Short mmCIF file of C-alpha atoms and ligand atoms in Angstrom, two decimals:
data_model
loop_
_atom_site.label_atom_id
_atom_site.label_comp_id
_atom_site.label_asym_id
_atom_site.label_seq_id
_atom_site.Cartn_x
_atom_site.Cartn_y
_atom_site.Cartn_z
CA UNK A 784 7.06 9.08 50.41
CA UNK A 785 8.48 8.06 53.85
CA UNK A 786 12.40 8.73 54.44
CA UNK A 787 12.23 6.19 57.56
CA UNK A 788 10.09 3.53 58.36
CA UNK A 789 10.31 1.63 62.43
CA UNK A 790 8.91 -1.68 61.77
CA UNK A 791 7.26 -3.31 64.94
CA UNK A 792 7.55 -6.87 64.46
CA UNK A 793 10.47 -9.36 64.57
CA UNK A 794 11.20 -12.43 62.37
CA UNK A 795 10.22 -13.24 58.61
CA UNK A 796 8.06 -10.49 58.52
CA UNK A 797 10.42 -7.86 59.82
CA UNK A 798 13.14 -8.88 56.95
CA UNK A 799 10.10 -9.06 54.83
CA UNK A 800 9.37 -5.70 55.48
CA UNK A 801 12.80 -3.92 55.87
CA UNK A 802 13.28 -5.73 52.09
CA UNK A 803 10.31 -3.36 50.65
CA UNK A 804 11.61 -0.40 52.61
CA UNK A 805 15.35 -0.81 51.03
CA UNK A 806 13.94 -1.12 47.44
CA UNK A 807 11.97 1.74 47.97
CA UNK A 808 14.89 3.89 49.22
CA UNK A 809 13.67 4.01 52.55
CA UNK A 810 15.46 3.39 55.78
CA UNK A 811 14.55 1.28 58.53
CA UNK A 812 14.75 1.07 62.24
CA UNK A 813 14.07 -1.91 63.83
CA UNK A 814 12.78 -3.09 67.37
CA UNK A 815 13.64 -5.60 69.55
CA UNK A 816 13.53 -7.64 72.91
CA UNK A 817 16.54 -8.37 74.94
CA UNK A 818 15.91 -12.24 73.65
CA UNK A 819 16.33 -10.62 70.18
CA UNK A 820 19.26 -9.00 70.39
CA UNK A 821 21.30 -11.17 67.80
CA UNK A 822 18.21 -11.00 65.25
CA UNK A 823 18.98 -10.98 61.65
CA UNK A 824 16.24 -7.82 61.15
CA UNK A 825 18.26 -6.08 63.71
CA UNK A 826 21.19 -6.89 62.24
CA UNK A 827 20.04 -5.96 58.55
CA UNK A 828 18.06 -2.46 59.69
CA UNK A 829 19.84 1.05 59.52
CA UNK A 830 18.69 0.95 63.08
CA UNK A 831 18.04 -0.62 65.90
CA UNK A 832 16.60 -0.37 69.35
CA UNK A 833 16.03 -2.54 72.52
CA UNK A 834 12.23 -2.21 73.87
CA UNK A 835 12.35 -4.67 76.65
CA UNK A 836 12.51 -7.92 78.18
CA UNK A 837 12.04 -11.31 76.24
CA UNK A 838 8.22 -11.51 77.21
CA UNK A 839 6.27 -9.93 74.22
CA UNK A 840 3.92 -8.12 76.66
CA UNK A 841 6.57 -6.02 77.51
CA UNK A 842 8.51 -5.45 74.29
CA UNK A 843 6.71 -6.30 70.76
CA UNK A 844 3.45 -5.11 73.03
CA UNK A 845 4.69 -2.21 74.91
CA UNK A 846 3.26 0.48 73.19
CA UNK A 847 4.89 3.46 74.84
CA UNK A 848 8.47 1.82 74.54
CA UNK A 849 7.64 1.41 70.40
CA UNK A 850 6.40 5.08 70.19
CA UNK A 851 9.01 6.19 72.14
CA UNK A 852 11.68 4.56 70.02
CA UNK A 853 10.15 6.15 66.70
CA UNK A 854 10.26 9.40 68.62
CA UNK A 855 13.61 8.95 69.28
CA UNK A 856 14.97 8.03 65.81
CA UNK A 857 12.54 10.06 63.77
CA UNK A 858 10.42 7.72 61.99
CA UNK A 859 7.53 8.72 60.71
CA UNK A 860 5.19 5.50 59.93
CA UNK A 861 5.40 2.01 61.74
CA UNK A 862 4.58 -0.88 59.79
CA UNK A 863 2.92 -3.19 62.50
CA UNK A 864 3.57 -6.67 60.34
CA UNK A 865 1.25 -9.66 61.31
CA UNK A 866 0.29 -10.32 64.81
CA UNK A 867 1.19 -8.66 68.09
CA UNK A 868 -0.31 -4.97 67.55
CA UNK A 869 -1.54 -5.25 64.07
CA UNK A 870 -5.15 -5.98 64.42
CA UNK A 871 -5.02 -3.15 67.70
CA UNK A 872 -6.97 -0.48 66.76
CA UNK A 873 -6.16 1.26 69.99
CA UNK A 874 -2.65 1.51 68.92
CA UNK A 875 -3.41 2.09 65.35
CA UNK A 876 -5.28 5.51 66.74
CA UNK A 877 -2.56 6.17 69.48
CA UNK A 878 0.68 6.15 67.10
CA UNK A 879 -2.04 8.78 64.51
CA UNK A 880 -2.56 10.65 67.29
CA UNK A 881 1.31 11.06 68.05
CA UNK A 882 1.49 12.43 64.72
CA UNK A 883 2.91 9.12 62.85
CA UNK A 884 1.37 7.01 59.94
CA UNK A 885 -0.03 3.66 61.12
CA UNK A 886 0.84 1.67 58.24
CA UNK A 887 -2.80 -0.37 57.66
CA UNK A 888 -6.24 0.79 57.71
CA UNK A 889 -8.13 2.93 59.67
CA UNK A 890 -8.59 2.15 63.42
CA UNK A 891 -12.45 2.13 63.10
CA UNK A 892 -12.16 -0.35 60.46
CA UNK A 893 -9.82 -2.43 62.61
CA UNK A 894 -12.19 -2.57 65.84
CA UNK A 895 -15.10 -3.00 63.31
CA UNK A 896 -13.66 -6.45 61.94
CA UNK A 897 -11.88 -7.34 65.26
CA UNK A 898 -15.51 -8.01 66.63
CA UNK A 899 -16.58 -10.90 64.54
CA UNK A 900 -20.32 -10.39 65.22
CA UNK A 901 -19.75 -6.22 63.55
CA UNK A 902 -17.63 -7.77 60.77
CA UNK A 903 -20.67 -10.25 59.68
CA UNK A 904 -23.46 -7.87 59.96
CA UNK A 905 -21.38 -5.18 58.10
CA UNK A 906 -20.34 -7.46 55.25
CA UNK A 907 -24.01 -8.54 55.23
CA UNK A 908 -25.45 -5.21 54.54
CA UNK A 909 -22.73 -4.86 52.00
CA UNK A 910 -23.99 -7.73 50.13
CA UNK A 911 -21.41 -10.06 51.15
CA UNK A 912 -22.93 -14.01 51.60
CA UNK A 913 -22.09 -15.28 55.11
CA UNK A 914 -22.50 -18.85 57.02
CA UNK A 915 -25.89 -19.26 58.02
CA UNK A 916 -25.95 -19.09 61.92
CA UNK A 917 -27.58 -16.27 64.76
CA UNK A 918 -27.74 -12.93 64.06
CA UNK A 919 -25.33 -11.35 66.51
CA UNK A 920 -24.36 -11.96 69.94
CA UNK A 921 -26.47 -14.64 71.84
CA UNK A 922 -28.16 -13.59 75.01
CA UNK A 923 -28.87 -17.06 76.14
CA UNK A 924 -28.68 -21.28 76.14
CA UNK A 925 -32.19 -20.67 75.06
CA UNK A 926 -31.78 -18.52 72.29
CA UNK A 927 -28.63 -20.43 70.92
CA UNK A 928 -30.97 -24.09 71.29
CA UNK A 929 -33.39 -22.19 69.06
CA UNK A 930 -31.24 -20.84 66.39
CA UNK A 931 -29.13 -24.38 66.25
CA UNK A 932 -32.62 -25.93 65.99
CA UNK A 933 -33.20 -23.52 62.86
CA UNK A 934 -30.02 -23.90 60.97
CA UNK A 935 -29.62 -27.65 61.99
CA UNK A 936 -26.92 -29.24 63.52
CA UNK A 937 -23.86 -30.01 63.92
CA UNK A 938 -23.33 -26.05 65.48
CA UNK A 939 -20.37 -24.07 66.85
CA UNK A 940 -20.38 -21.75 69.18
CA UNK A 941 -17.86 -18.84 68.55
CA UNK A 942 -15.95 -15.83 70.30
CA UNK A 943 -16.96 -12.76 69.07
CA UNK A 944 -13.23 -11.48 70.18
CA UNK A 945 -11.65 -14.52 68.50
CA UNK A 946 -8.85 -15.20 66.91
CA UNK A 947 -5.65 -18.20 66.47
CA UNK A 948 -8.50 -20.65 66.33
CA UNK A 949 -9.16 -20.28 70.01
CA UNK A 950 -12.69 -19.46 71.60
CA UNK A 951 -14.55 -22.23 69.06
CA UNK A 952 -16.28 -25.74 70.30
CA UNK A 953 -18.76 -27.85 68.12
CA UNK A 954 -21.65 -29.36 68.91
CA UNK A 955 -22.67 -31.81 67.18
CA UNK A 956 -26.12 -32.44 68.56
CA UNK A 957 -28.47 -30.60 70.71
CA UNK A 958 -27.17 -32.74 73.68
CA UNK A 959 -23.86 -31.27 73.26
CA UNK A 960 -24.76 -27.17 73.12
CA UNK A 961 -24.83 -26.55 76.47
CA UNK A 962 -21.36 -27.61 77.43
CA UNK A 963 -20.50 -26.04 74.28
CA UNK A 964 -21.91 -23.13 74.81
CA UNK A 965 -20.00 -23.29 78.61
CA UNK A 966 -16.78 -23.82 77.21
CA UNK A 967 -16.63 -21.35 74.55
CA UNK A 968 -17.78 -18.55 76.81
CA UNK A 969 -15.40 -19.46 79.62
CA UNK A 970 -12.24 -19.87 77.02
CA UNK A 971 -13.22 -16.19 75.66
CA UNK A 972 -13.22 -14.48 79.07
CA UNK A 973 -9.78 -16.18 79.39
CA UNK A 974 -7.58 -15.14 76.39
CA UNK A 975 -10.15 -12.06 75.25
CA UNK A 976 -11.74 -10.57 78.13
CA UNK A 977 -14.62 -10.88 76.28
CA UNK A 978 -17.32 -13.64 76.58
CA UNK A 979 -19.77 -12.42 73.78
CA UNK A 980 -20.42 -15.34 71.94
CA UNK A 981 -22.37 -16.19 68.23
CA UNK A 982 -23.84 -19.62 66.31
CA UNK A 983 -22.82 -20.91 63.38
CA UNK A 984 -23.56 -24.02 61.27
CA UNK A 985 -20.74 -26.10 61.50
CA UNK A 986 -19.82 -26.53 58.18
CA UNK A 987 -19.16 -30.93 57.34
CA UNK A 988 -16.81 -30.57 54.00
CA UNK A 989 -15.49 -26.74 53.08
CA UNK A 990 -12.40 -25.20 52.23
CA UNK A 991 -11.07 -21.82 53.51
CA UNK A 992 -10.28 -20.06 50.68
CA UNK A 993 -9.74 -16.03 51.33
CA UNK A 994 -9.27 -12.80 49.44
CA UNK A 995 -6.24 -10.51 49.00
CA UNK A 996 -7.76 -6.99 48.70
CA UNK A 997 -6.02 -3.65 48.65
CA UNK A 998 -7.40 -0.29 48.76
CA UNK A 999 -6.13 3.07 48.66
CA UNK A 1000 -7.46 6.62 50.56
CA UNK A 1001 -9.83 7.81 47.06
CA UNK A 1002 -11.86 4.26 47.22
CA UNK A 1003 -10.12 2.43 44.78
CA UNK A 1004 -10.38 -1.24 46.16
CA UNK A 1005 -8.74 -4.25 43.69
CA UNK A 1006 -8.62 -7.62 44.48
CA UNK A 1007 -5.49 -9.97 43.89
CA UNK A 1008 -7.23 -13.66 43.84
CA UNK A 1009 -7.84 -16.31 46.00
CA UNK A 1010 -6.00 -18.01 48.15
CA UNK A 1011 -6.57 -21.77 49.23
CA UNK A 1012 -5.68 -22.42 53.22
CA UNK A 1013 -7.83 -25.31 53.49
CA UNK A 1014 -5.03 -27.62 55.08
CA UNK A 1015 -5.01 -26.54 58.82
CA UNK A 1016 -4.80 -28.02 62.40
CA UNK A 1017 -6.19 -27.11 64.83
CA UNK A 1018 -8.00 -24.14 62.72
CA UNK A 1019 -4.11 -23.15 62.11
CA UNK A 1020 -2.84 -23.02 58.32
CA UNK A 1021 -0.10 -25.02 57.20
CA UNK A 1022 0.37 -24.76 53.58
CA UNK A 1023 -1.26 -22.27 51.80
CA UNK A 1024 -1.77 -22.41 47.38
CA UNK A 1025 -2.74 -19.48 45.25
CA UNK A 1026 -4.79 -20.29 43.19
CA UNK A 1027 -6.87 -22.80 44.67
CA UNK A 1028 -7.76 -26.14 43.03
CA UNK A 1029 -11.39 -25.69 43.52
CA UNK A 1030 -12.21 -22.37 41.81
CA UNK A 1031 -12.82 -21.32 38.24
CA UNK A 1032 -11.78 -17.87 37.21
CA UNK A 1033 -15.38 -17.01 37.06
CA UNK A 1034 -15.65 -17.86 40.05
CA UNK A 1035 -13.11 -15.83 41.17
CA UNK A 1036 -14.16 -12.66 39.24
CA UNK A 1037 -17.71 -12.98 40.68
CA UNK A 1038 -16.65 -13.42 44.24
CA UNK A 1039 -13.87 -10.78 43.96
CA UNK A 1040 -16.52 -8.08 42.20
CA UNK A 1041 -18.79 -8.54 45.44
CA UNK A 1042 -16.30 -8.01 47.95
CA UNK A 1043 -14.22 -5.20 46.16
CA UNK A 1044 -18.33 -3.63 45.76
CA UNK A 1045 -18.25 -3.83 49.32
CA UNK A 1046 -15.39 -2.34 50.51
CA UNK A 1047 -14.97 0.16 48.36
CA UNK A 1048 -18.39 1.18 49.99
CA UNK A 1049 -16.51 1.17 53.19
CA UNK A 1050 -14.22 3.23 52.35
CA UNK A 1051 -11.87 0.21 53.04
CA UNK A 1052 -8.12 1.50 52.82
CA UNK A 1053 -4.63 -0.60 53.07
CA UNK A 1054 -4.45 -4.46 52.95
CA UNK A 1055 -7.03 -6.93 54.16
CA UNK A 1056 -8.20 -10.06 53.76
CA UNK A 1057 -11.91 -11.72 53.74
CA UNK A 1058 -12.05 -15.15 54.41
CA UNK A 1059 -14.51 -17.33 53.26
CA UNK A 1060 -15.82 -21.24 53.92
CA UNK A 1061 -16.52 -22.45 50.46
CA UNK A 1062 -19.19 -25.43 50.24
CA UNK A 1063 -21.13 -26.91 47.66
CA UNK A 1064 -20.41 -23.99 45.39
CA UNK A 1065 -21.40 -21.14 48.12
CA UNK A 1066 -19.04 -19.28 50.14
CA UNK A 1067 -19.90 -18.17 53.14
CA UNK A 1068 -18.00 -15.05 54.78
CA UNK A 1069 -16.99 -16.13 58.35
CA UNK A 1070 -13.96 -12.99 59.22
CA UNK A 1071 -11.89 -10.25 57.64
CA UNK A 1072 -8.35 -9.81 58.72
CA UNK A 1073 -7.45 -6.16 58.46
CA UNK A 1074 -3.64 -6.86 57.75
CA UNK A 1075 -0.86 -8.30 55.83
CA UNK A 1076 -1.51 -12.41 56.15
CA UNK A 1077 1.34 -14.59 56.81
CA UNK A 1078 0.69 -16.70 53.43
CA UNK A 1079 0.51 -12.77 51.53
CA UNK A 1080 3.25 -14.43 49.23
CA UNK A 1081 1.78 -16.94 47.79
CA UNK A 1082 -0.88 -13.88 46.19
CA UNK A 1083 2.67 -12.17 45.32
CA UNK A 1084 4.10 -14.90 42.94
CA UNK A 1085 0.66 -15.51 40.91
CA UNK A 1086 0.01 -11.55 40.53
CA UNK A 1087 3.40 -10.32 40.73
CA UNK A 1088 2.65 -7.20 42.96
CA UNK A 1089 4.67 -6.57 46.43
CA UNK A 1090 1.67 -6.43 48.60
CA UNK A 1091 4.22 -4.75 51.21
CA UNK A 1092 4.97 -2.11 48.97
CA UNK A 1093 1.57 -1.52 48.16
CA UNK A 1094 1.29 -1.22 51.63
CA UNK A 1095 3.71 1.54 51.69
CA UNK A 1096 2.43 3.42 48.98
CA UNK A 1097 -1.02 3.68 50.34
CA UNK A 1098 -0.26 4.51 53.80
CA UNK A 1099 1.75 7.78 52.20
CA UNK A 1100 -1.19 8.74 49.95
CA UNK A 1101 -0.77 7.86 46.85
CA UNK A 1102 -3.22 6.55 44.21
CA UNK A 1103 -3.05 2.22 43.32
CA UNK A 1104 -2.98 3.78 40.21
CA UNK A 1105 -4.06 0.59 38.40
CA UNK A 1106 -7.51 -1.08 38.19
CA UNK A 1107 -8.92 -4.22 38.45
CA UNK A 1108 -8.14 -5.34 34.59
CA UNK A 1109 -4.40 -4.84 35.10
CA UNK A 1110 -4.59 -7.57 37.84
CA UNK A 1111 -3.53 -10.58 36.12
CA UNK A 1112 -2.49 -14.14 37.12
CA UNK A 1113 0.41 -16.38 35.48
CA UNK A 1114 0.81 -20.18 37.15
CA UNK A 1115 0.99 -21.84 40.47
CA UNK A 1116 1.76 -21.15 44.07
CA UNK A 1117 2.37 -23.31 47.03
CA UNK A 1118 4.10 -22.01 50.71
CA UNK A 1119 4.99 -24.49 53.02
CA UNK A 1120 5.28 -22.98 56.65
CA UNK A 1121 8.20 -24.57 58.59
CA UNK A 1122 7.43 -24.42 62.26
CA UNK A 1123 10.17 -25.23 64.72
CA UNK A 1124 7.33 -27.93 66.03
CA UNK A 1125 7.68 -31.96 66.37
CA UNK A 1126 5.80 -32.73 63.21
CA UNK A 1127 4.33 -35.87 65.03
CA UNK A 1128 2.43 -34.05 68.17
CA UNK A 1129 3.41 -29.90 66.86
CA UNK A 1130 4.61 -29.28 70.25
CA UNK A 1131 7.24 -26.35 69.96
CA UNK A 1132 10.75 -27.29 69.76
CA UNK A 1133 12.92 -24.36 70.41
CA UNK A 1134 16.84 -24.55 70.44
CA UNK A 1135 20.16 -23.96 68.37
CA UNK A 1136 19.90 -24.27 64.44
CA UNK A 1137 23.69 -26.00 63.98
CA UNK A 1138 23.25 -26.15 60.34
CA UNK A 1139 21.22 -23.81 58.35
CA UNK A 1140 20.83 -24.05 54.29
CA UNK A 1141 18.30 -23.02 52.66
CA UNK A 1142 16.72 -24.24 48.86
CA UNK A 1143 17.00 -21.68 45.70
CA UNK A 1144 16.70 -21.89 42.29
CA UNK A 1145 14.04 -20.75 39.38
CA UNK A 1146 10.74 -20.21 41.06
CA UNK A 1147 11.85 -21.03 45.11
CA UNK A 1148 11.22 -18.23 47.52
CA UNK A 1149 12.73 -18.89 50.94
CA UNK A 1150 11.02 -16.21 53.48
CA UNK A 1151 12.84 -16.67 56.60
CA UNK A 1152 15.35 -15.24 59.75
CA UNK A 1153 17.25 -18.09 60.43
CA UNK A 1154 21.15 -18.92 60.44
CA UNK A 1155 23.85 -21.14 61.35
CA UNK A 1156 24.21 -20.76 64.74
CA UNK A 1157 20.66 -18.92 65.62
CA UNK A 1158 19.19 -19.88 68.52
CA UNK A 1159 14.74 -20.20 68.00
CA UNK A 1160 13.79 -18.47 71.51
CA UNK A 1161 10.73 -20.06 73.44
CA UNK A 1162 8.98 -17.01 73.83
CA UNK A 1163 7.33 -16.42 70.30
CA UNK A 1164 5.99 -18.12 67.13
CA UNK A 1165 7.09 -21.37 66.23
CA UNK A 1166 7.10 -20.47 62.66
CA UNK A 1167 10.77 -20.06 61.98
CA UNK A 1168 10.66 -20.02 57.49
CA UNK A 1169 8.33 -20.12 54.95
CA UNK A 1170 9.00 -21.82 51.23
CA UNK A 1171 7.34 -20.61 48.52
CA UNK A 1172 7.15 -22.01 44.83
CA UNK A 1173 5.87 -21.03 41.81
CA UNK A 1174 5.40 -22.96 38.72
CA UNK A 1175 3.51 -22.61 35.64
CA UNK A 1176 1.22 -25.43 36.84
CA UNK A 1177 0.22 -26.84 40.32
CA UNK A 1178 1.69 -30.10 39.42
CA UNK A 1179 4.78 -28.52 38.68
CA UNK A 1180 4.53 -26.42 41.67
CA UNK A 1181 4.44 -29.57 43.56
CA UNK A 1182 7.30 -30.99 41.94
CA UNK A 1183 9.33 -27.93 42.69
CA UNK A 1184 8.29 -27.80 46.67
CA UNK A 1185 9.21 -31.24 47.23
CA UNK A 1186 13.13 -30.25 45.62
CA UNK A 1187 13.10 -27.41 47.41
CA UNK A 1188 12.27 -29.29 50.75
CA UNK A 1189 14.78 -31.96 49.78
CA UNK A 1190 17.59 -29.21 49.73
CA UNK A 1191 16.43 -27.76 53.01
CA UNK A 1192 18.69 -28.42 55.65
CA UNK A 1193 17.80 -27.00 59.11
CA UNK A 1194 19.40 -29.11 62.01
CA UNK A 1195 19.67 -29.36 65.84
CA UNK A 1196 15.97 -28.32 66.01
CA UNK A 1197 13.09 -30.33 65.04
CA UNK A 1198 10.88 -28.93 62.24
CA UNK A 1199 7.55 -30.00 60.45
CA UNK A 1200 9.63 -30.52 57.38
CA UNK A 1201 8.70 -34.19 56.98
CA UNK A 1202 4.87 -34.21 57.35
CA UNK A 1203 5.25 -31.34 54.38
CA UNK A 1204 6.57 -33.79 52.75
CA UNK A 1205 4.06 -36.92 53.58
CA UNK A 1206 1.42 -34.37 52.50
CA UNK A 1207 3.14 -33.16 49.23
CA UNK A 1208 3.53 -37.04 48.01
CA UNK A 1209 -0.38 -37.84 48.75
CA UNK A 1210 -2.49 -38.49 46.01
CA UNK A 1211 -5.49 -36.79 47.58
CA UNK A 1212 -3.49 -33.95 47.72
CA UNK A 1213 -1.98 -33.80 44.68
CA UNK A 1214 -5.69 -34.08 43.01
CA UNK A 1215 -6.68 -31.04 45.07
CA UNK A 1216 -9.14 -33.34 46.49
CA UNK A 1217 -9.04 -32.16 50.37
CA UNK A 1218 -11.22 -29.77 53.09
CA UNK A 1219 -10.59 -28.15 56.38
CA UNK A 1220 -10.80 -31.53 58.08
CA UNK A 1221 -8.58 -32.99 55.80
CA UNK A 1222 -4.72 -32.87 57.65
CA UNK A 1223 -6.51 -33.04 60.86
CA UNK A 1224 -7.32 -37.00 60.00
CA UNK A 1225 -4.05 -37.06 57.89
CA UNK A 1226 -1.74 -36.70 60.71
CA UNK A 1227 -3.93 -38.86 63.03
CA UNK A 1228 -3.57 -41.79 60.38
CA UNK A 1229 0.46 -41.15 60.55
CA UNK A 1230 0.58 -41.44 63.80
CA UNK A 1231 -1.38 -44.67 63.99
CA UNK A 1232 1.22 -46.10 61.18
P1 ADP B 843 -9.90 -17.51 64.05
O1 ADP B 843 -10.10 -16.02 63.94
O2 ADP B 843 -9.80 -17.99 65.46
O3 ADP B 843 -8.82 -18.02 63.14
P2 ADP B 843 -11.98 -18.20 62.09
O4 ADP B 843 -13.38 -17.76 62.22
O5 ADP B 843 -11.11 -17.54 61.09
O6 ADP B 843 -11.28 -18.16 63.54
O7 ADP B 843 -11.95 -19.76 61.80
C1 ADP B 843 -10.74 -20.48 61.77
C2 ADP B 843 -10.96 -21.84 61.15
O8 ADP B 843 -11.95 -22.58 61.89
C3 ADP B 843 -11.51 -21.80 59.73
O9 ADP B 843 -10.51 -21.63 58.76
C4 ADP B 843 -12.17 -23.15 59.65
O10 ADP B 843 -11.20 -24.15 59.45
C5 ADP B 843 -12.77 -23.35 61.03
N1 ADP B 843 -14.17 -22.84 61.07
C6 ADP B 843 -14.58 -21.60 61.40
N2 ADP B 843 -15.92 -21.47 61.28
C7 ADP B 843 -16.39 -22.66 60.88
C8 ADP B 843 -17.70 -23.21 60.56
N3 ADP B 843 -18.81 -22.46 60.67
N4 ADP B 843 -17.78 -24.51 60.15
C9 ADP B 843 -16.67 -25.29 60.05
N5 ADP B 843 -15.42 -24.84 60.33
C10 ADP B 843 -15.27 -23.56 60.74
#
């Protein structure tokens, strides 16, 4: 096992991280940006060190500054977290290559399901059902007005480097492909560099639901359920539930046997998650996240494993040591993410937090960095907490989220704490009756009121 760990994130997920590493007897080092400096994970780590300016390009980016700072203070893996350089299989093979343990999978398998196009025709071979659509990269308008013509419309054109919901434009008739097609290519080449673009059918009524896999270096792959992130906007999740309302246990087994089949085939190692559209009884495989997720708790409550742990574990070599049958699920989760956002429009609202206090009590998990007198900096994530319940049932679950949001006090900073609420309190909602589309018209219809 590791003696000391750098972790190359800030926020939740750094504390979420440096928590593991202290149970497991492991210290920590963390990293930060001059905009950081009063952080709660640098304040909590054995260790800290400064890797730049406020602008995440030069600090939670800068590779050489993060190597040279686990150099420096003798780490020897780096936990990359959730964003930034997680899903960069450059740096994945450049801190290997400096000797250190890249705390995820391998980097082929990183650039493999960073190219969305790779990921679906890998996952096809492997068995693995997908969204019907073109089958890779389309050369042309031509060849994209043919496939759409195939699969029928409505159609959306997608970034093959994609990713945050960005790069994606429907069409919803054969009129509108050709601007689509336009705009999606132009918005790749912006944020990816990258204009390679694909077709699918643009699914009318499904849910995202995705699956928590882990897999160790002697092709043992388990899976840990489903989870149900089916209330987004714009294609960004908002409250996640484990399990979801709209799957069966069998179900679940039969999905989870085809993609654990697969990726133990792979040779699949660490955490990752395959997300899904689910439709009419099918699901469809649309991308594979080859990370820890932000929602990875809700998985935690319902199985009771510490994915980050697990995490740990693998990256050092050793064996899950358990098997698919000991995986075994007890009640209801529900996380709420609490953005520093005005829940009315979600632009960011950024500022001093005068008064922080958090929920507790049986089953509330409060996954945050926040405290009186923190101030949210403009330059990162608006997510500033994440609730988490668990309850023997979902309506019990939902009972115990909307106490838990009722305690929460965060003030001088405006947070989507209320429309958590509005949704909680629907009755669509609290049948489990609701898709994809389903907050996008919600908040529309609040803002009409
Ligand atoms: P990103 O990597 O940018 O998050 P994804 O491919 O994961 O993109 O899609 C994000 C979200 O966009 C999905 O959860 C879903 O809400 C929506 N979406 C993606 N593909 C389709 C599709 N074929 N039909 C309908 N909605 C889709």
């Amino acid at each position: 096992m590791f003696s000391k760990i750098l972790i190359a994130n800030r926020g939740e997920i750094a504390l979420r991280i440096l928590r593991a590493c202290r149970e497991l007897g492991i210290k920590t080092v963390a990293v930060h940006s001059t905009a950081d400096q009063d952080a709660m994970h640098v304040r909590l780590a054995d260790e800290a060190v400064c890797i730049g300016p406020a602008s995440s390009r030069d600090s939670y980016l800068n590779v050489a500054a993060i190597l040279s700072a686990a150099t420096i203070t003798g780490a020897e893996a780096i936990h990359p977290g959730y964003g930034f350089l997680s899903e960069n299989a450059d740096f994945a093979e450049t801190v290997e290559s400096h000797g250190l343990v890249f705390i995820g999978p391998t980097a082929q398998h990183i650039r493999m399901m960073g190219d969305k196009i790779t990921a679906k025709t890998t996952m096809q071979a492997l068995g693995v059902p997908l969204v019907p659509g073109s089958d890779g990269e389309l050369a042309s308008i031509e060849e994209a007005r043919k496939v759409a013509a195939k699969v029928g419309y409505p159609v959306l054109i997608k970034a093959a480097a994609g990713g945050g919901g960005r790069g994606m434009k429907v069409a919803p008739t054969e009129a509108d492909l050709e601007e689509a097609w336009n705009v999606a290519r132009t918005e790749a080449r912006a944020a990816f560099g990258n204009d390679a673009v694909y077709l699918e059918k643009y699914m009318d009524k499904p849910r995202h639901i995705e699956l928590q896999i882990l897999g160790d270096n002697y092709n043992n792959v388990v899976h840990f359920g489903e989870r149900d992130c089916s209330l987004q906007r714009r294609h960004q999740k908002l409250l996640e539930e484990a399990g979801s309302p709209a799957i069966s246990a069998e179900q679940r087994d039969e999905i989870g046997k085809t993609v654990t089949e697969a990726l133990s085939k792979m040779g699949y190692r660490n955490a990752g998650t395959l997300e899904f559209l689910y439709q009419d009884g099918q699901f469809c495989f649309i991308e594979m996240n080859t990370r820890l997720q932000v929602e990875h708790p809700v998985t935690e409550m319902v199985s009771d494993v510490d994915l980050v742990r697990e995490q740990i574990r693998i990256a050092a070599g050793e064996k899950l040591g358990y098997t698919q049958k000991d995986v075994t699920f007890s009640g209801h989760s529900i996380e709420c993410r609490i953005n520093a956002e005005d829940p009315n429009d979600f632009s960011p609202c950024p500022g001093t937090v005068t008064v922080y206090h958090p929920p507790g009590g049986l089953g509330v998990r409060v996954d945050s960095a926040l405290y009186t007198g923190y101030r949210v900096p403009p330059y990162y994530d608006s997510m500033i907490a994440k609730v988490i319940v668990h309850a023997p049932t979902r309506a019990e679950a939902i009972a115990r989220m909307q106490r838990a949001l009722d305690e929460f006090v965060v003030e001088g900073i405006k947070t989507v704490i209320p429309l958590h609420r509005r949704i909680l309190e629907n009755p669509e909602f609290q049948k489990g009756d609701y898709t994809i589309h389903w907050l996008e018209n919600f908040s529309a219809q609040l803002q009409e009121v």
